[in-house]
Amino acid sequence: ALPPPQNRWDRGRRGPEELSRPRFREVLEHQRKLRREDRFYSLAVFERTSGALVGGASLMDVMRGLAQAAFLGWFVHSPFWRRGYGKEAVRALIDIGFRDVGLHRLEAGIEPENRRSILLARSLGLRKEGLKRRAVFLRDTWVDLGVYAVTCEDVGIPWKGMAKPSPR
């Protein structure tokens, strides 16, 4: 039997159909398409010694025009919690978002009770800017999200200016 989730943010174990090579290829191809469209960028995180998939971090719903921003998200599978993988991945993704993707602002929505993610966000310089009531539909209910944000200037990276549309 699989161990029960440690808390409501624990994704738990995945079934064989989700962990198959064909399914992984589908996910990668979909992510390539979104990256080409300048809409979604992601990193997979692997365990240093075994090579096991630890989790991931993503820049989602990239907004160009006046905003030059994206939503920042991350997850770490529970067997790898509290080992620094999330912080390392999110730090790298912030750098990529500002230096390579040319964004100005990154925003994370974090459930107010998710203390570990809040601590991670704050440790990387994201500031709390407010609370969105009933912002997203998760686990069959509308959930509030604390808004945490960082700009390129906050981390000492000069903004490159308005991004030009990428060739399709």
PDB file of N, CA, C and O in Angstrom, residues 77-115:
ATOM      1  N   HIS A  77       8.341  16.520  -4.556  1.00  0.00           N
ATOM      2  CA  HIS A  77       7.715  15.306  -4.048  1.00  0.00           C
ATOM      3  C   HIS A  77       8.138  15.087  -2.594  1.00  0.00           C
ATOM      4  O   HIS A  77       9.299  15.303  -2.236  1.00  0.00           O
ATOM      5  N   SER A  78       7.208  14.631  -1.771  1.00  0.00           N
ATOM      6  CA  SER A  78       7.413  14.579  -0.319  1.00  0.00           C
ATOM      7  C   SER A  78       8.659  13.823   0.151  1.00  0.00           C
ATOM      8  O   SER A  78       9.260  14.234   1.145  1.00  0.00           O
ATOM      9  N   PRO A  79       9.114  12.750  -0.499  1.00  0.00           N
ATOM     10  CA  PRO A  79      10.331  12.098   0.014  1.00  0.00           C
ATOM     11  C   PRO A  79      11.567  13.007  -0.029  1.00  0.00           C
ATOM     12  O   PRO A  79      12.569  12.719   0.612  1.00  0.00           O
ATOM     13  N   PHE A  80      11.471  14.131  -0.781  1.00  0.00           N
ATOM     14  CA  PHE A  80      12.631  15.013  -0.947  1.00  0.00           C
ATOM     15  C   PHE A  80      12.450  16.368  -0.257  1.00  0.00           C
ATOM     16  O   PHE A  80      13.261  17.269  -0.467  1.00  0.00           O
ATOM     17  N   TRP A  81      11.407  16.517   0.535  1.00  0.00           N
ATOM     18  CA  TRP A  81      11.182  17.775   1.245  1.00  0.00           C
ATOM     19  C   TRP A  81      12.333  18.076   2.192  1.00  0.00           C
ATOM     20  O   TRP A  81      12.993  17.172   2.712  1.00  0.00           O
ATOM     21  N   ARG A  82      12.560  19.357   2.413  1.00  0.00           N
ATOM     22  CA  ARG A  82      13.519  19.877   3.400  1.00  0.00           C
ATOM     23  C   ARG A  82      14.971  19.536   3.071  1.00  0.00           C
ATOM     24  O   ARG A  82      15.788  19.369   3.959  1.00  0.00           O
ATOM     25  N   ARG A  83      15.271  19.455   1.775  1.00  0.00           N
ATOM     26  CA  ARG A  83      16.652  19.185   1.361  1.00  0.00           C
ATOM     27  C   ARG A  83      17.221  20.302   0.483  1.00  0.00           C
ATOM     28  O   ARG A  83      18.309  20.166  -0.059  1.00  0.00           O
ATOM     29  N   GLY A  84      16.455  21.383   0.289  1.00  0.00           N
ATOM     30  CA  GLY A  84      16.945  22.524  -0.486  1.00  0.00           C
ATOM     31  C   GLY A  84      16.673  22.466  -1.976  1.00  0.00           C
ATOM     32  O   GLY A  84      17.023  23.392  -2.700  1.00  0.00           O
ATOM     33  N   TYR A  85      16.022  21.403  -2.450  1.00  0.00           N
ATOM     34  CA  TYR A  85      15.772  21.286  -3.884  1.00  0.00           C
ATOM     35  C   TYR A  85      14.821  22.380  -4.394  1.00  0.00           C
ATOM     36  O   TYR A  85      15.039  22.950  -5.463  1.00  0.00           O
ATOM     37  N   GLY A  86      13.771  22.648  -3.636  1.00  0.00           N
ATOM     38  CA  GLY A  86      12.820  23.676  -4.060  1.00  0.00           C
ATOM     39  C   GLY A  86      13.480  25.033  -4.160  1.00  0.00           C
ATOM     40  O   GLY A  86      13.314  25.754  -5.153  1.00  0.00           O
ATOM     41  N   LYS A  87      14.249  25.387  -3.160  1.00  0.00           N
ATOM     42  CA  LYS A  87      14.912  26.693  -3.155  1.00  0.00           C
ATOM     43  C   LYS A  87      15.884  26.817  -4.322  1.00  0.00           C
ATOM     44  O   LYS A  87      15.925  27.838  -5.010  1.00  0.00           O
ATOM     45  N   GLU A  88      16.649  25.776  -4.560  1.00  0.00           N
ATOM     46  CA  GLU A  88      17.616  25.793  -5.662  1.00  0.00           C
ATOM     47  C   GLU A  88      16.901  25.938  -7.009  1.00  0.00           C
ATOM     48  O   GLU A  88      17.323  26.717  -7.870  1.00  0.00           O
ATOM     49  N   ALA A  89      15.819  25.206  -7.192  1.00  0.00           N
ATOM     50  CA  ALA A  89      15.080  25.257  -8.461  1.00  0.00           C
ATOM     51  C   ALA A  89      14.421  26.613  -8.672  1.00  0.00           C
ATOM     52  O   ALA A  89      14.494  27.186  -9.763  1.00  0.00           O
ATOM     53  N   VAL A  90      13.770  27.132  -7.633  1.00  0.00           N
ATOM     54  CA  VAL A  90      13.075  28.411  -7.783  1.00  0.00           C
ATOM     55  C   VAL A  90      14.080  29.542  -7.988  1.00  0.00           C
ATOM     56  O   VAL A  90      13.864  30.432  -8.815  1.00  0.00           O
ATOM     57  N   ARG A  91      15.207  29.502  -7.283  1.00  0.00           N
ATOM     58  CA  ARG A  91      16.250  30.513  -7.484  1.00  0.00           C
ATOM     59  C   ARG A  91      16.717  30.493  -8.948  1.00  0.00           C
ATOM     60  O   ARG A  91      16.843  31.544  -9.582  1.00  0.00           O
ATOM     61  N   ALA A  92      16.962  29.302  -9.494  1.00  0.00           N
ATOM     62  CA  ALA A  92      17.399  29.186 -10.889  1.00  0.00           C
ATOM     63  C   ALA A  92      16.328  29.705 -11.840  1.00  0.00           C
ATOM     64  O   ALA A  92      16.636  30.410 -12.809  1.00  0.00           O
ATOM     65  N   LEU A  93      15.075  29.384 -11.565  1.00  0.00           N
ATOM     66  CA  LEU A  93      13.990  29.813 -12.450  1.00  0.00           C
ATOM     67  C   LEU A  93      13.783  31.322 -12.400  1.00  0.00           C
ATOM     68  O   LEU A  93      13.491  31.940 -13.425  1.00  0.00           O
ATOM     69  N   ILE A  94      13.940  31.929 -11.242  1.00  0.00           N
ATOM     70  CA  ILE A  94      13.863  33.397 -11.146  1.00  0.00           C
ATOM     71  C   ILE A  94      14.942  34.009 -12.034  1.00  0.00           C
ATOM     72  O   ILE A  94      14.681  34.939 -12.810  1.00  0.00           O
ATOM     73  N   ASP A  95      16.143  33.495 -11.948  1.00  0.00           N
ATOM     74  CA  ASP A  95      17.242  34.001 -12.764  1.00  0.00           C
ATOM     75  C   ASP A  95      16.942  33.827 -14.253  1.00  0.00           C
ATOM     76  O   ASP A  95      17.114  34.760 -15.047  1.00  0.00           O
ATOM     77  N   ILE A  96      16.464  32.657 -14.643  1.00  0.00           N
ATOM     78  CA  ILE A  96      16.104  32.399 -16.043  1.00  0.00           C
ATOM     79  C   ILE A  96      14.985  33.340 -16.487  1.00  0.00           C
ATOM     80  O   ILE A  96      15.026  33.914 -17.578  1.00  0.00           O
ATOM     81  N   GLY A  97      13.977  33.505 -15.634  1.00  0.00           N
ATOM     82  CA  GLY A  97      12.850  34.367 -15.982  1.00  0.00           C
ATOM     83  C   GLY A  97      13.265  35.803 -16.264  1.00  0.00           C
ATOM     84  O   GLY A  97      12.779  36.436 -17.205  1.00  0.00           O
ATOM     85  N   PHE A  98      14.198  36.318 -15.464  1.00  0.00           N
ATOM     86  CA  PHE A  98      14.630  37.696 -15.655  1.00  0.00           C
ATOM     87  C   PHE A  98      15.728  37.830 -16.713  1.00  0.00           C
ATOM     88  O   PHE A  98      15.662  38.702 -17.571  1.00  0.00           O
ATOM     89  N   ARG A  99      16.728  36.968 -16.685  1.00  0.00           N
ATOM     90  CA  ARG A  99      17.867  37.113 -17.601  1.00  0.00           C
ATOM     91  C   ARG A  99      17.573  36.580 -19.005  1.00  0.00           C
ATOM     92  O   ARG A  99      17.918  37.221 -19.998  1.00  0.00           O
ATOM     93  N   ASP A 100      16.962  35.410 -19.101  1.00  0.00           N
ATOM     94  CA  ASP A 100      16.789  34.757 -20.402  1.00  0.00           C
ATOM     95  C   ASP A 100      15.429  35.017 -21.043  1.00  0.00           C
ATOM     96  O   ASP A 100      15.342  35.209 -22.254  1.00  0.00           O
ATOM     97  N   VAL A 101      14.373  34.988 -20.237  1.00  0.00           N
ATOM     98  CA  VAL A 101      13.025  35.188 -20.785  1.00  0.00           C
ATOM     99  C   VAL A 101      12.700  36.679 -20.880  1.00  0.00           C
ATOM    100  O   VAL A 101      11.847  37.091 -21.646  1.00  0.00           O
ATOM    101  N   GLY A 102      13.420  37.503 -20.117  1.00  0.00           N
ATOM    102  CA  GLY A 102      13.259  38.953 -20.215  1.00  0.00           C
ATOM    103  C   GLY A 102      12.050  39.498 -19.489  1.00  0.00           C
ATOM    104  O   GLY A 102      11.534  40.563 -19.840  1.00  0.00           O
ATOM    105  N   LEU A 103      11.595  38.803 -18.455  1.00  0.00           N
ATOM    106  CA  LEU A 103      10.435  39.281 -17.701  1.00  0.00           C
ATOM    107  C   LEU A 103      10.858  40.343 -16.696  1.00  0.00           C
ATOM    108  O   LEU A 103      12.028  40.457 -16.333  1.00  0.00           O
ATOM    109  N   HIS A 104       9.879  41.117 -16.244  1.00  0.00           N
ATOM    110  CA  HIS A 104      10.125  42.149 -15.239  1.00  0.00           C
ATOM    111  C   HIS A 104       9.629  41.745 -13.861  1.00  0.00           C
ATOM    112  O   HIS A 104      10.210  42.107 -12.848  1.00  0.00           O
ATOM    113  N   ARG A 105       8.561  40.940 -13.809  1.00  0.00           N
ATOM    114  CA  ARG A 105       7.921  40.609 -12.531  1.00  0.00           C
ATOM    115  C   ARG A 105       7.504  39.141 -12.519  1.00  0.00           C
ATOM    116  O   ARG A 105       7.015  38.621 -13.522  1.00  0.00           O
ATOM    117  N   LEU A 106       7.696  38.498 -11.373  1.00  0.00           N
ATOM    118  CA  LEU A 106       7.226  37.131 -11.160  1.00  0.00           C
ATOM    119  C   LEU A 106       6.346  37.132  -9.927  1.00  0.00           C
ATOM    120  O   LEU A 106       6.662  37.782  -8.922  1.00  0.00           O
ATOM    121  N   GLU A 107       5.244  36.396 -10.001  1.00  0.00           N
ATOM    122  CA  GLU A 107       4.262  36.377  -8.914  1.00  0.00           C
ATOM    123  C   GLU A 107       3.889  34.934  -8.579  1.00  0.00           C
ATOM    124  O   GLU A 107       3.612  34.142  -9.468  1.00  0.00           O
ATOM    125  N   ALA A 108       3.908  34.620  -7.289  1.00  0.00           N
ATOM    126  CA  ALA A 108       3.508  33.285  -6.825  1.00  0.00           C
ATOM    127  C   ALA A 108       2.245  33.419  -5.989  1.00  0.00           C
ATOM    128  O   ALA A 108       2.154  34.304  -5.132  1.00  0.00           O
ATOM    129  N   GLY A 109       1.278  32.545  -6.225  1.00  0.00           N
ATOM    130  CA  GLY A 109       0.079  32.454  -5.393  1.00  0.00           C
ATOM    131  C   GLY A 109       0.243  31.276  -4.447  1.00  0.00           C
ATOM    132  O   GLY A 109       0.395  30.140  -4.905  1.00  0.00           O
ATOM    133  N   ILE A 110       0.233  31.553  -3.140  1.00  0.00           N
ATOM    134  CA  ILE A 110       0.499  30.502  -2.157  1.00  0.00           C
ATOM    135  C   ILE A 110      -0.653  30.467  -1.152  1.00  0.00           C
ATOM    136  O   ILE A 110      -1.035  31.512  -0.600  1.00  0.00           O
ATOM    137  N   GLU A 111      -1.172  29.271  -0.892  1.00  0.00           N
ATOM    138  CA  GLU A 111      -2.219  29.135   0.117  1.00  0.00           C
ATOM    139  C   GLU A 111      -1.682  29.625   1.469  1.00  0.00           C
ATOM    140  O   GLU A 111      -0.560  29.288   1.840  1.00  0.00           O
ATOM    141  N   PRO A 112      -2.467  30.415   2.184  1.00  0.00           N
ATOM    142  CA  PRO A 112      -1.988  31.009   3.440  1.00  0.00           C
ATOM    143  C   PRO A 112      -1.495  29.996   4.478  1.00  0.00           C
ATOM    144  O   PRO A 112      -0.631  30.324   5.290  1.00  0.00           O
ATOM    145  N   GLU A 113      -1.981  28.768   4.428  1.00  0.00           N
ATOM    146  CA  GLU A 113      -1.549  27.757   5.401  1.00  0.00           C
ATOM    147  C   GLU A 113      -0.288  27.012   4.957  1.00  0.00           C
ATOM    148  O   GLU A 113       0.256  26.217   5.723  1.00  0.00           O
ATOM    149  N   ASN A 114       0.174  27.250   3.750  1.00  0.00           N
ATOM    150  CA  ASN A 114       1.327  26.529   3.221  1.00  0.00           C
ATOM    151  C   ASN A 114       2.615  27.219   3.688  1.00  0.00           C
ATOM    152  O   ASN A 114       3.307  27.889   2.937  1.00  0.00           O
ATOM    153  N   ARG A 115       2.934  27.030   4.942  1.00  0.00           N
ATOM    154  CA  ARG A 115       4.053  27.727   5.584  1.00  0.00           C
ATOM    155  C   ARG A 115       5.398  27.454   4.915  1.00  0.00           C
ATOM    156  O   ARG A 115       6.229  28.343   4.798  1.00  0.00           O
TER     157      ARG A 115
END
